[in-house]
Short mmCIF file of C-alpha atoms and ligand atoms in Angstrom, two decimals:
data_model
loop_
_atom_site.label_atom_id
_atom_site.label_comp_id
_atom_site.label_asym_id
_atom_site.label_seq_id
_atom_site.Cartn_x
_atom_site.Cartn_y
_atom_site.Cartn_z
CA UNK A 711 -33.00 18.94 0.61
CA UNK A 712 -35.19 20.03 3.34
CA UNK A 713 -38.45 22.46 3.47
CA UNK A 714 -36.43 24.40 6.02
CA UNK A 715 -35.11 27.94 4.85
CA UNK A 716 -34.17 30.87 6.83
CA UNK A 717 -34.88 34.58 6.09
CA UNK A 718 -33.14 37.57 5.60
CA UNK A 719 -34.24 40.98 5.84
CA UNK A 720 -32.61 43.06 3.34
CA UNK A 721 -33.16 47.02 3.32
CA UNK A 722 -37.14 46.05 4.13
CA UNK A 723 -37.16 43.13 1.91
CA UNK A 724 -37.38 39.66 3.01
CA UNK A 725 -35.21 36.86 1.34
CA UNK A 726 -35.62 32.80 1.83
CA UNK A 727 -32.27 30.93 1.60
CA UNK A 728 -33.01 26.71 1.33
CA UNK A 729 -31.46 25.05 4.04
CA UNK A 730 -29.49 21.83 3.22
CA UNK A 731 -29.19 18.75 4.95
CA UNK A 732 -25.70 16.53 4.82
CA UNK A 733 -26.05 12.62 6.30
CA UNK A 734 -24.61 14.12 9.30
CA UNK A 735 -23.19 17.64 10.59
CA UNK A 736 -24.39 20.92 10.40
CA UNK A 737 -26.79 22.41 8.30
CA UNK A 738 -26.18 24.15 5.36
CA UNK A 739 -27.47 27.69 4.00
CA UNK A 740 -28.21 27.87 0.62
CA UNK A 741 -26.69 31.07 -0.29
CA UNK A 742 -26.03 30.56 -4.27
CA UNK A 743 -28.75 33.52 -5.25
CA UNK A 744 -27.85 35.76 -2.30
CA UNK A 745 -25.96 38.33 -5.02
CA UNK A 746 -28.23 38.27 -7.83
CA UNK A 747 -31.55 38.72 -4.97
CA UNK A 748 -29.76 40.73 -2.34
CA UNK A 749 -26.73 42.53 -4.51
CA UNK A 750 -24.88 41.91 -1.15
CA UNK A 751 -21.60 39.05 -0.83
CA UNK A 752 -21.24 37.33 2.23
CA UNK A 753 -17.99 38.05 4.27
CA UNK A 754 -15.78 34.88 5.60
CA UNK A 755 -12.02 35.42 5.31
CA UNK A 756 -10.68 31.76 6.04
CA UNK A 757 -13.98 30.20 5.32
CA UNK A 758 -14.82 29.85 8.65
CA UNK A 759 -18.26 29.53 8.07
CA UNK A 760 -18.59 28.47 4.40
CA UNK A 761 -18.88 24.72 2.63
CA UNK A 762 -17.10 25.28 -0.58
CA UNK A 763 -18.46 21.94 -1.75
CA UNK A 764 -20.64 18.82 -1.59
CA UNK A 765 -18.70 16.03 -0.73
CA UNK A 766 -19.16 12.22 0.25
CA UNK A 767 -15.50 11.12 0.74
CA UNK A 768 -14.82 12.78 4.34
CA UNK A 769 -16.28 13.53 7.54
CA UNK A 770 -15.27 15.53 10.56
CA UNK A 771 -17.24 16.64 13.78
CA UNK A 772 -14.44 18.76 15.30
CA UNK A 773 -16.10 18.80 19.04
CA UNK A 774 -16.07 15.50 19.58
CA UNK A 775 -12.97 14.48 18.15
CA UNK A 776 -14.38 12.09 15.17
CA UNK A 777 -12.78 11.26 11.83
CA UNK A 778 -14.22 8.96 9.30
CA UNK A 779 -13.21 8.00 5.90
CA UNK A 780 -16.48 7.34 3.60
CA UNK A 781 -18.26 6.51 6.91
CA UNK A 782 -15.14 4.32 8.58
CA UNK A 783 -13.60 5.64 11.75
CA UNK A 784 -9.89 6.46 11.28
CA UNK A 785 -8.70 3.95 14.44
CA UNK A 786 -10.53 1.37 13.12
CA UNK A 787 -8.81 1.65 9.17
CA UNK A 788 -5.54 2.66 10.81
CA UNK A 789 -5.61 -0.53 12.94
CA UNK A 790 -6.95 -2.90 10.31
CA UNK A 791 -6.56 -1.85 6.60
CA UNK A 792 -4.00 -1.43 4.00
CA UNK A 793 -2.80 1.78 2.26
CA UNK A 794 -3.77 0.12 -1.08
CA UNK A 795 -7.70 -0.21 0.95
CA UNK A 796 -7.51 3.09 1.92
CA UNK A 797 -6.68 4.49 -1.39
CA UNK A 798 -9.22 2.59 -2.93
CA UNK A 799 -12.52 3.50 -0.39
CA UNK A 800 -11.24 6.90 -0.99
CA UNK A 801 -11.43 7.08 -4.94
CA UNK A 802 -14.05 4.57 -5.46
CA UNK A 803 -16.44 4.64 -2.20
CA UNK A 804 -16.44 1.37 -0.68
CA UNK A 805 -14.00 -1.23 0.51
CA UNK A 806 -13.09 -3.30 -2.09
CA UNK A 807 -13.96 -7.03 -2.69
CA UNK A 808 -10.32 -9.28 -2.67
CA UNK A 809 -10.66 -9.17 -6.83
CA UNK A 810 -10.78 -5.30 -6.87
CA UNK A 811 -7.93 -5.32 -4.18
CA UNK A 812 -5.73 -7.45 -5.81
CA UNK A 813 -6.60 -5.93 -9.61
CA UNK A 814 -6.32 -2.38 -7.66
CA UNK A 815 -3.10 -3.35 -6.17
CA UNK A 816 -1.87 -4.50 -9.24
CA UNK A 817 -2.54 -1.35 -11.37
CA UNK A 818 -1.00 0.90 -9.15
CA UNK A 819 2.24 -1.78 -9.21
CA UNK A 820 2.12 -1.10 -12.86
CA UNK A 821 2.92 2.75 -12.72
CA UNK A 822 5.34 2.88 -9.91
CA UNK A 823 8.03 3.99 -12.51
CA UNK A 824 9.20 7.10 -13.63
CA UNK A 825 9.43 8.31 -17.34
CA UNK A 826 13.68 7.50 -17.70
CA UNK A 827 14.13 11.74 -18.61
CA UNK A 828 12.44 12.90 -15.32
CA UNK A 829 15.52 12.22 -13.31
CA UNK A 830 17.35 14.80 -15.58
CA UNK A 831 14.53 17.02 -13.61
CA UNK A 832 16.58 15.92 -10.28
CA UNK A 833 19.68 16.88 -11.19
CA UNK A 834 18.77 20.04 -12.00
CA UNK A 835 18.46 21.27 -8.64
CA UNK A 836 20.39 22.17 -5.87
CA UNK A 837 21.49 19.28 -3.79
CA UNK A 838 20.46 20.89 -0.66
CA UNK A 839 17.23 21.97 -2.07
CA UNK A 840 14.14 21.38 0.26
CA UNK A 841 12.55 18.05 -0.93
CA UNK A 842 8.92 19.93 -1.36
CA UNK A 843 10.53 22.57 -3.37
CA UNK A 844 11.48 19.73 -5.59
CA UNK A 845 8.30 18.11 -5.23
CA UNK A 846 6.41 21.21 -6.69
CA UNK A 847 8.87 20.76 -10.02
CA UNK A 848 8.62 17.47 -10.95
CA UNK A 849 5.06 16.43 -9.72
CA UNK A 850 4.15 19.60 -11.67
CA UNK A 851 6.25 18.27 -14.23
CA UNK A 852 4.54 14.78 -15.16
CA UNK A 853 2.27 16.82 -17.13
CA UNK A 854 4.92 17.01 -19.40
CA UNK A 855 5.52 13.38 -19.66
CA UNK A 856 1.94 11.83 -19.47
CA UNK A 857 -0.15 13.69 -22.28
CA UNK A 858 -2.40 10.45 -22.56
CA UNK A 859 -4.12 11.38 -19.15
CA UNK A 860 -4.45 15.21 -19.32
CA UNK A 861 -8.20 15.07 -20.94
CA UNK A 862 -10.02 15.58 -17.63
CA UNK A 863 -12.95 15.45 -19.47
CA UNK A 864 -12.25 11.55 -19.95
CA UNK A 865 -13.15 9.66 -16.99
CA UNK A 866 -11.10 7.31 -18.01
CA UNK A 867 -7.88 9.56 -18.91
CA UNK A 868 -9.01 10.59 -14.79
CA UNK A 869 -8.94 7.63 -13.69
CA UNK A 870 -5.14 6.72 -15.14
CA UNK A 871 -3.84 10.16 -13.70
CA UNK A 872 -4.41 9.10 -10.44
CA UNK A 873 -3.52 5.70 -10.35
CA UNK A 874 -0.18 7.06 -12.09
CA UNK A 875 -0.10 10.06 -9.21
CA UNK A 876 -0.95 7.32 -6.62
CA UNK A 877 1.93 5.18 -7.75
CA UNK A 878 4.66 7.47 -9.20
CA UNK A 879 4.54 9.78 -5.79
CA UNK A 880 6.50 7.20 -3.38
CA UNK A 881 9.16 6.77 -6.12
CA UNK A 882 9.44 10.66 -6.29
CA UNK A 883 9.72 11.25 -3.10
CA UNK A 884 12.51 8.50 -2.76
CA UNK A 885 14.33 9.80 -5.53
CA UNK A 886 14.21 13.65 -3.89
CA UNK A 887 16.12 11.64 -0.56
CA UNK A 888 18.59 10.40 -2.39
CA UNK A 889 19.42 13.18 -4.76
CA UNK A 890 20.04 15.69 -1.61
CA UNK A 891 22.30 12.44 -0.42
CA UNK A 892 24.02 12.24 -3.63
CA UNK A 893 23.19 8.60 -3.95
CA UNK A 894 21.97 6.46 -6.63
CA UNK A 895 18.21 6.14 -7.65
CA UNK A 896 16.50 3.33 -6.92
CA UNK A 897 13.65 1.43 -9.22
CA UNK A 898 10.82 0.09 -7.87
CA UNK A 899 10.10 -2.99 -6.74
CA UNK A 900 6.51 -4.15 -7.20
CA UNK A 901 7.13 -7.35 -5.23
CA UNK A 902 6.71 -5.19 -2.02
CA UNK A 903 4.10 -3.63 -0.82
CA UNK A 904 3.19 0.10 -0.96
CA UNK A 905 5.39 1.01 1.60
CA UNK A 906 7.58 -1.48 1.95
CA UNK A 907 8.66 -0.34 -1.67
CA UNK A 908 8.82 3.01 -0.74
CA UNK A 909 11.04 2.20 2.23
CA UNK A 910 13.55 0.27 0.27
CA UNK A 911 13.85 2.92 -2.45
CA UNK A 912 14.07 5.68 0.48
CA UNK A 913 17.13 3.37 2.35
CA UNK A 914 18.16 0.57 0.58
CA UNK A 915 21.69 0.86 -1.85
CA UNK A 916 22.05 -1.06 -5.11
CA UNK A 917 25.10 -2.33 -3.80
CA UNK A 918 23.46 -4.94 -1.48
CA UNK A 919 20.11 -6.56 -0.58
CA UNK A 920 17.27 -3.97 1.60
CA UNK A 921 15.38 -6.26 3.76
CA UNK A 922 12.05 -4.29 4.82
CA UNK A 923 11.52 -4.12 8.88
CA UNK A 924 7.98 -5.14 9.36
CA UNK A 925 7.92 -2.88 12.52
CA UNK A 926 8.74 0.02 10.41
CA UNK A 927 6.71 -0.72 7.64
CA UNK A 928 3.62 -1.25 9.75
CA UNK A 929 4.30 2.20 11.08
CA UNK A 930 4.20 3.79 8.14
CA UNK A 931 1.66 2.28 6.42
CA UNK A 932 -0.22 4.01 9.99
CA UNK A 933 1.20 7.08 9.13
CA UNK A 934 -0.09 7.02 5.54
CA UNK A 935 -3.53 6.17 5.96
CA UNK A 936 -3.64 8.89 8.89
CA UNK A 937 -2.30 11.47 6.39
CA UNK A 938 -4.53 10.15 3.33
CA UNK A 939 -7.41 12.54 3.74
CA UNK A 940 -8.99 15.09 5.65
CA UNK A 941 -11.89 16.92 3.86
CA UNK A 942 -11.86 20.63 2.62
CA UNK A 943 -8.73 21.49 4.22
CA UNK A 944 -5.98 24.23 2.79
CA UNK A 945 -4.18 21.87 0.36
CA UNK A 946 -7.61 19.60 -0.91
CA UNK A 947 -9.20 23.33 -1.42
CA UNK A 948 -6.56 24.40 -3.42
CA UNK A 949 -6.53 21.55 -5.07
CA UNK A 950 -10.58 21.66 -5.94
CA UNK A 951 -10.02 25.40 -6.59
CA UNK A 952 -6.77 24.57 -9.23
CA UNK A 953 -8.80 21.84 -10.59
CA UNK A 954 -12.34 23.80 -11.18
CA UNK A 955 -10.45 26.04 -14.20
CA UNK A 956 -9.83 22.92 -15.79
CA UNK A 957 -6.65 22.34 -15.32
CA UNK A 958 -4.90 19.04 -15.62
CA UNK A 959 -4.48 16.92 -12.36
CA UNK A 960 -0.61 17.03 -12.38
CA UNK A 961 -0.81 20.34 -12.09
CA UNK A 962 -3.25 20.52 -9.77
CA UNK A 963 -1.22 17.89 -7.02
CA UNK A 964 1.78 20.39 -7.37
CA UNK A 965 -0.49 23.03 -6.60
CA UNK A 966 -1.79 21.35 -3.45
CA UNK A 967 1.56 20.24 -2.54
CA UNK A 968 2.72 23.83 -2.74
CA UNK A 969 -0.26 24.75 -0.35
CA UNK A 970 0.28 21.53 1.66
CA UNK A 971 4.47 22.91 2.83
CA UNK A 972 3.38 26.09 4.66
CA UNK A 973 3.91 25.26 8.56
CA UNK A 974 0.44 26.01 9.62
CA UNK A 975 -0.54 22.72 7.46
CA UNK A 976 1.54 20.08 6.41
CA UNK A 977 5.13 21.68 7.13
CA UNK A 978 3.97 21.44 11.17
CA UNK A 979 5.72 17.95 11.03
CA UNK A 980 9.28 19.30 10.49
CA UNK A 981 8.19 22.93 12.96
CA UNK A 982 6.86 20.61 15.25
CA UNK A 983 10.14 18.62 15.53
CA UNK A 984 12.48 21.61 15.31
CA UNK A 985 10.65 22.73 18.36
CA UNK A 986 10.47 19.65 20.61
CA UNK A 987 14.51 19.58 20.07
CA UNK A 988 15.08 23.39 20.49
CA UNK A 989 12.82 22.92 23.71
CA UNK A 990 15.52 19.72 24.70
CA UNK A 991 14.64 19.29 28.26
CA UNK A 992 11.43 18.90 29.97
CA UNK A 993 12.18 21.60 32.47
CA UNK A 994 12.61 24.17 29.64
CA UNK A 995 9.07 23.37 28.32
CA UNK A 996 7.30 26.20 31.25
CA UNK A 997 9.07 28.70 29.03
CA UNK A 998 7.99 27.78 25.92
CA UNK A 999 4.37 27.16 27.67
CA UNK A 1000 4.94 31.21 28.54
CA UNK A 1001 6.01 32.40 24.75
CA UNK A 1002 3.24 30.02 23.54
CA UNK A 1003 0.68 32.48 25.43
CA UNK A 1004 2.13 35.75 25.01
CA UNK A 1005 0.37 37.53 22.74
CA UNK A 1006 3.23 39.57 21.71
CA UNK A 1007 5.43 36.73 21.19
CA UNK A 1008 4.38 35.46 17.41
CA UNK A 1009 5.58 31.79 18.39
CA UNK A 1010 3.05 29.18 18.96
CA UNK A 1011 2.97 25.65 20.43
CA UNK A 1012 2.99 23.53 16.55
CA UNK A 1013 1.59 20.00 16.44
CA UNK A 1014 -1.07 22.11 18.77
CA UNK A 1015 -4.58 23.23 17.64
CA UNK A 1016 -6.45 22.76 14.75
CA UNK A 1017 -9.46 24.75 12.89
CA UNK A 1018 -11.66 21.91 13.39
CA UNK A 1019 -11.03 19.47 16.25
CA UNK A 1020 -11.54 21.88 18.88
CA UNK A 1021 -11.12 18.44 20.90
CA UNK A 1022 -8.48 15.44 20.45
CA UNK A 1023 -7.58 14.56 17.18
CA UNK A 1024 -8.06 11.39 16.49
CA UNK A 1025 -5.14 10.98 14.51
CA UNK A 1026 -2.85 12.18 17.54
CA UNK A 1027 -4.13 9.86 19.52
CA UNK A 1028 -2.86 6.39 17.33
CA UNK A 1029 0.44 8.35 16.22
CA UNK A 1030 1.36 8.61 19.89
CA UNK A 1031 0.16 5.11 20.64
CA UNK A 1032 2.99 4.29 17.53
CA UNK A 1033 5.30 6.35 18.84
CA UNK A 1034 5.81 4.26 21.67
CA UNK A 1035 5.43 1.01 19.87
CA UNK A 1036 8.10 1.85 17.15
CA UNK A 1037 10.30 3.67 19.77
CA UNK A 1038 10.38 0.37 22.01
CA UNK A 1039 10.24 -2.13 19.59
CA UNK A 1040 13.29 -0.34 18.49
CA UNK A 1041 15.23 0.08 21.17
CA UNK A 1042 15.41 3.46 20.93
CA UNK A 1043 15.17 5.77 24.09
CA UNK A 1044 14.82 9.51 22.65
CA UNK A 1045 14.69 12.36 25.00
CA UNK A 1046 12.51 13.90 22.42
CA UNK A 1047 9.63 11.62 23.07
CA UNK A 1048 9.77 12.77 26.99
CA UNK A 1049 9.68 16.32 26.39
CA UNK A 1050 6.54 15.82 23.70
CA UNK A 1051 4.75 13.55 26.46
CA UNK A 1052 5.17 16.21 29.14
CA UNK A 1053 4.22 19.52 27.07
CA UNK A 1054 1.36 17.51 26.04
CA UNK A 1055 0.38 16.78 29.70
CA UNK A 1056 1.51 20.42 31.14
CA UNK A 1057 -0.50 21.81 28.09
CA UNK A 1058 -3.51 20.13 28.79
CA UNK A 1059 -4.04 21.47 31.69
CA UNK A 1060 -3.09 25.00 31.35
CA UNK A 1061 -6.07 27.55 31.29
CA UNK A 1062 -5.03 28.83 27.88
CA UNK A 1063 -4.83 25.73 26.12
CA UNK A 1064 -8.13 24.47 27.68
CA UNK A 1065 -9.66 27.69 27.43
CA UNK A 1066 -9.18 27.80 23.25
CA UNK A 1067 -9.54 23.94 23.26
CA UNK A 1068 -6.04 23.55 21.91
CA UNK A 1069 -5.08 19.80 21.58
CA UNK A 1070 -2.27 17.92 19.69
CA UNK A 1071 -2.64 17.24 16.46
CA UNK A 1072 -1.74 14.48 13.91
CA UNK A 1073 1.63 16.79 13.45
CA UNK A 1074 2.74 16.44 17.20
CA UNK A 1075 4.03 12.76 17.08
CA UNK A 1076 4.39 12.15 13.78
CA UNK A 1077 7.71 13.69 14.09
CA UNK A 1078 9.68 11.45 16.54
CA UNK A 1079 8.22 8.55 14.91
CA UNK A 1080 9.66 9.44 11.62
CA UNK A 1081 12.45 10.42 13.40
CA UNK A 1082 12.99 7.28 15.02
CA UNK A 1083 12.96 5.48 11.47
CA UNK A 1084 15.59 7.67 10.04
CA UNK A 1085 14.15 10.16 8.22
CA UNK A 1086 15.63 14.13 8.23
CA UNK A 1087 12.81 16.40 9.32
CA UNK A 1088 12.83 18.29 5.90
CA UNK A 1089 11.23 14.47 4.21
CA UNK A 1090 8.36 15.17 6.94
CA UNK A 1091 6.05 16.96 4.93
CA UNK A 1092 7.24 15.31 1.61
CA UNK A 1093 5.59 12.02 3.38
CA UNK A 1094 2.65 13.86 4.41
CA UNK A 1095 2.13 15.10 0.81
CA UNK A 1096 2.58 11.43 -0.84
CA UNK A 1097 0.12 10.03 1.47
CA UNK A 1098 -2.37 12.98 0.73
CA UNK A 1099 -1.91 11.90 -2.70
CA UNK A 1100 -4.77 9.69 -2.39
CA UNK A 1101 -7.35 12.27 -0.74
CA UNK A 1102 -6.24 14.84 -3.44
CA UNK A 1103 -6.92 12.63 -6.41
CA UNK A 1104 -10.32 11.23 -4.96
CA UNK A 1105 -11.60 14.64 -4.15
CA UNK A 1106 -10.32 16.23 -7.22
CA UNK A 1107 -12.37 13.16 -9.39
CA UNK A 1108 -15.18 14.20 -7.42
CA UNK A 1109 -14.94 17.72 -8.20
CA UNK A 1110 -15.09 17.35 -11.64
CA UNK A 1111 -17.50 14.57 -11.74
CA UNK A 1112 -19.93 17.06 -10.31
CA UNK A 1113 -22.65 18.57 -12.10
CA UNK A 1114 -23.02 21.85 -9.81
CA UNK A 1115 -19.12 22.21 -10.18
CA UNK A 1116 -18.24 25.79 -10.98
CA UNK A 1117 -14.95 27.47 -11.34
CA UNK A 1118 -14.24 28.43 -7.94
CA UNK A 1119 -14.12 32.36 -7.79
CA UNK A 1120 -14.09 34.13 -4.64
CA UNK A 1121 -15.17 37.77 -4.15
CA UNK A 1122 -14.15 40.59 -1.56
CA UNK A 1123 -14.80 43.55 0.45
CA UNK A 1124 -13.30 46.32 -1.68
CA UNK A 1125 -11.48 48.59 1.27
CA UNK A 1126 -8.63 50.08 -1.51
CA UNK A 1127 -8.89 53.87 -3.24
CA UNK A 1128 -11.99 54.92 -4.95
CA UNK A 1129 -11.89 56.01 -8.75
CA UNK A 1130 -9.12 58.78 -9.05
CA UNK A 1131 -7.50 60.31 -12.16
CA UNK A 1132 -3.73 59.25 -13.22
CA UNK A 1133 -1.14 61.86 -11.99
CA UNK A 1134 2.05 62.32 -14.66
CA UNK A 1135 4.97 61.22 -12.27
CA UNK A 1136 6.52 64.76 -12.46
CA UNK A 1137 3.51 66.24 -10.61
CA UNK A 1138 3.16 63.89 -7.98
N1 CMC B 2500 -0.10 27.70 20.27
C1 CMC B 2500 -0.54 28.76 20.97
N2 CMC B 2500 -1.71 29.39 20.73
C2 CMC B 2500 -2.46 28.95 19.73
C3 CMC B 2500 -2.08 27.84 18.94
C4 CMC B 2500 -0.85 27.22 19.25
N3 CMC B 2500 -0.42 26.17 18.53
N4 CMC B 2500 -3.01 27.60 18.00
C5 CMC B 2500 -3.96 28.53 18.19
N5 CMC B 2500 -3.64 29.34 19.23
C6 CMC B 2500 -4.44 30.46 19.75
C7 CMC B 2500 -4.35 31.67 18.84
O1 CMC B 2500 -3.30 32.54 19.23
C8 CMC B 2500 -5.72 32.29 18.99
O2 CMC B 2500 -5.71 33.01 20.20
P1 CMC B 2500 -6.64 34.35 20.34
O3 CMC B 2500 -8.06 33.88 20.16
O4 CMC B 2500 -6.34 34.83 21.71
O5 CMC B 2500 -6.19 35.27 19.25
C9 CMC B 2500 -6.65 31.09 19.18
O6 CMC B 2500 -5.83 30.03 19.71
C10 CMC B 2500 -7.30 30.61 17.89
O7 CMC B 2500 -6.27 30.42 16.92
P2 CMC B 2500 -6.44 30.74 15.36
O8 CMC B 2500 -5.10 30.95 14.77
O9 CMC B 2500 -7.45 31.84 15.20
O10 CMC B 2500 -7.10 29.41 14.86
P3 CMC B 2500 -7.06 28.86 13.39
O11 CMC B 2500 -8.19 27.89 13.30
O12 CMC B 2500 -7.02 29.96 12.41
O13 CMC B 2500 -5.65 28.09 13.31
C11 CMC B 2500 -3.96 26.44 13.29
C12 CMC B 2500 -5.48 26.72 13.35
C13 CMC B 2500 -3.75 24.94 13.08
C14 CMC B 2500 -3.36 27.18 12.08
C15 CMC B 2500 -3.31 26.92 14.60
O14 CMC B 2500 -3.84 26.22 15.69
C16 CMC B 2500 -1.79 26.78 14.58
O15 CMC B 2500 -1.09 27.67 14.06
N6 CMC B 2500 -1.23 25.64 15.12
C17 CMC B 2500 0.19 25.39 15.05
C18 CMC B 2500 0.53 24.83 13.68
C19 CMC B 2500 0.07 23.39 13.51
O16 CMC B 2500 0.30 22.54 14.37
N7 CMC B 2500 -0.53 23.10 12.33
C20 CMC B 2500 -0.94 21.75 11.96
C21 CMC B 2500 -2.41 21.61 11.80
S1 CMC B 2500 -2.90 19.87 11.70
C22 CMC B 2500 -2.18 19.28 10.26
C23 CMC B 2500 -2.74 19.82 9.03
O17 CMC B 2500 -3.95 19.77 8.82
O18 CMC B 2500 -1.96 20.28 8.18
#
């Protein structure tokens, strides 16, 4: 907290708001009395302009392209750390010793199962159902199973919810693959790592031994910690906002992942895909360039732009570096790849995209990567959501660990019919 305020001259009153200072970024208006002083609201559909919360997990400066997880660039922990580190900085706030690791590590090994009855959940669906429809169910559904860590009042209780939504999310994914495939569920197995787990229960076949490419796994243990967190964004706020009535954090994660499939967030994976195969050939892409700018055409570039990184996003720029590593270490030469690399390039330099400061985002290459491995585009945003796992947990423990936390209640600019009298529905 600073001395600084501003001022605001209301109907020939004057009003001082505090302003706030973070470790870094913008300043901060303090607007909590405005109603009760002013009897006015403040207008900001898409909260533009508004910080819902305080927050110490996440940090973006949009213009110049910079991502860091409790103070760690992104390139640096998607280069050097585990998922398992990740997760941890997130929840707890600083990189763990090799004790807390390995004891960390360890818990989360100890919850990778599913309660036996959930997979009675599975078959309940269609076997063509998208995997984040099921992923709203059952997620929503451990509530059901694990009354023990409901209390959210108990830090403790907290603490177990996450570790079980940290652990239990990779086997529920897997289990959503191979329920639309019609084959077997797999168990855990907690000699592997995070993903390496996840990757044999996504791929491997009770009938014979899954033996875990290190290539792949290294790629998506990338792809995880670039999808673990990224501050107040749609899915984390409804998350925060699901959490602040109280609720209990299953139902909360379903929530976000509900949030998190729309394909203006997390669903631009799969859109982003779609579109780089519909497109097929680089010397289509000037057309789609064209629709992209038209306003009257409602389609728009996806795995382009972003409501904060009005620059590169840093994410983009190690999932395309991956891309080609996986792709090549692979031996896999897909035409998809070439027509992402050229709209990017032919993009880049068009007026319009420069203009609005349109870049790729982490969406763009995620998609051939994933791709690449095996996976059907629907799974794409299923990934993204158990990798966001870990930012939803740590930000919903740090929503209710806070003492200013409120249950989060928007208000609006009332533009509907005045107070009229009801008409009997034979004189209308
Ligand atoms: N292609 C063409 N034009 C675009 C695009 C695009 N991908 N994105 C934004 N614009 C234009 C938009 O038409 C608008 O033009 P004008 O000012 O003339 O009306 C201007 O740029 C600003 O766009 P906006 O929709 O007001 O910006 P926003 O901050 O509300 O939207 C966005 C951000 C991510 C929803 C949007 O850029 C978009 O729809 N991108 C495609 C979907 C996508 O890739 N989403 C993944 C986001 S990153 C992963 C995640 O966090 O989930």
């Amino acid at each position: 907290m600073t001395d600084k305020s501003v001022t605001l001259g209301v109907n020939g009153s004057n009003f001082n708001y505090p302003v706030l200072d973070g470790t870094v970024g913008p300043e901060v208006v303090d607007i909590r009395k405005l109603y009760a002083q002013t009897d006015m609201f403040t207008y900001d559909p898409g909260f533009t302009s508004t910080a819902s919360c305080e927050s110490k997990i996440t940090y973006i400066d949009g213009e110049a392209g910079i991502l860091l997880h409790r103070g760690y660039p992104i390139d640096q922990l998607a280069e050097q750390s585990t998922f398992m580190e990740v997760a941890y900085l997130l929840l707890h706030g600083e990189l763990p010793k090799k004790g807390e690791l390995d004891q960390f590590t360890y818990t989360i090994s100890r919850h990778t199962m599913v309660h036996e009855q959930l997979a009675t959940f599975y078959r309940g669906f269609r076997r063509d159902a998208h995997p984040m429809a099921v992923l709203c169910g059952v997620v929503g559904a451990l509530s059901a199973f694990y009354h023990d860590s409901t209390d959210i009042t108990d830090p403790e209780q907290r603490m177990i919810a996450s570790h079980r939504l940290i652990a239990k999310m990779p086997t529920l994914v897997a289990m959503a693959y191979k329920y639309t495939l019609g084959q077997p569920f797999l168990y855990p197995d907690n000699s592997l790592t995070y993903t390496g787990n996840f990757l044999r229960m996504t791929f491997g076949v009770p009938a014979e031994p899954y033996v875990v490419n290190p290539i792949i796994e290294n790629a998506m243990r990338r792809i995880f910690i670039l999808h673990a967190d990224h501050e107040q964004n749609a899915s984390t706020s409804t998350v925060r906002l699901a959490g602040s009535s109280g609720a209990n954090p299953f139902a909360c994660i379903a929530a976000g992942i509900a949030c998190l499939w729309g394909p203006a967030h997390g669903g631009a994976n799969e859109a982003a895909l779609n579109m780089l195969r519909e497109i097929g050939d680089v010397k289509r892409i000037p057309e789609y360039i064209a629709r992209a700018k038209d306003k009257d055409d409602p389609f728009r570039l996806m795995g382009f732009g972003h409501r904060v990184y009005k620059n590169f996003d840093p994410r983009a720029k190690v999932m395309k570096a991956t891309a080609d590593e996986v792709l090549a270490e692979l031996n896999i030469k897909d035409p998809v790849l070439d027509v992402a690399k050229e709209l990017e390039h032919i993009a880049l330099n068009d007026e319009y995209f420069i203009e609005k400061k349109l870049y790729p985002n982490v969406d763009f290459y995620s998609g051939v990567i994933l791709n690449a491995i095996g996976f059907p585009t629907d799974m794409f945003t299923a990934l993204f959501a158990l990798a966001r796992t870990v930012g939803w947990v740590a930000q919903w423990n740090e929503m209710i660990a806070d003492p200013d936390q409120k249950i989060g209640r928007p208000r609006q600019l009332y533009v509907g019919a005045t107070q009229r009298d009801y008409v009997p529905c034979d004189k209308r």
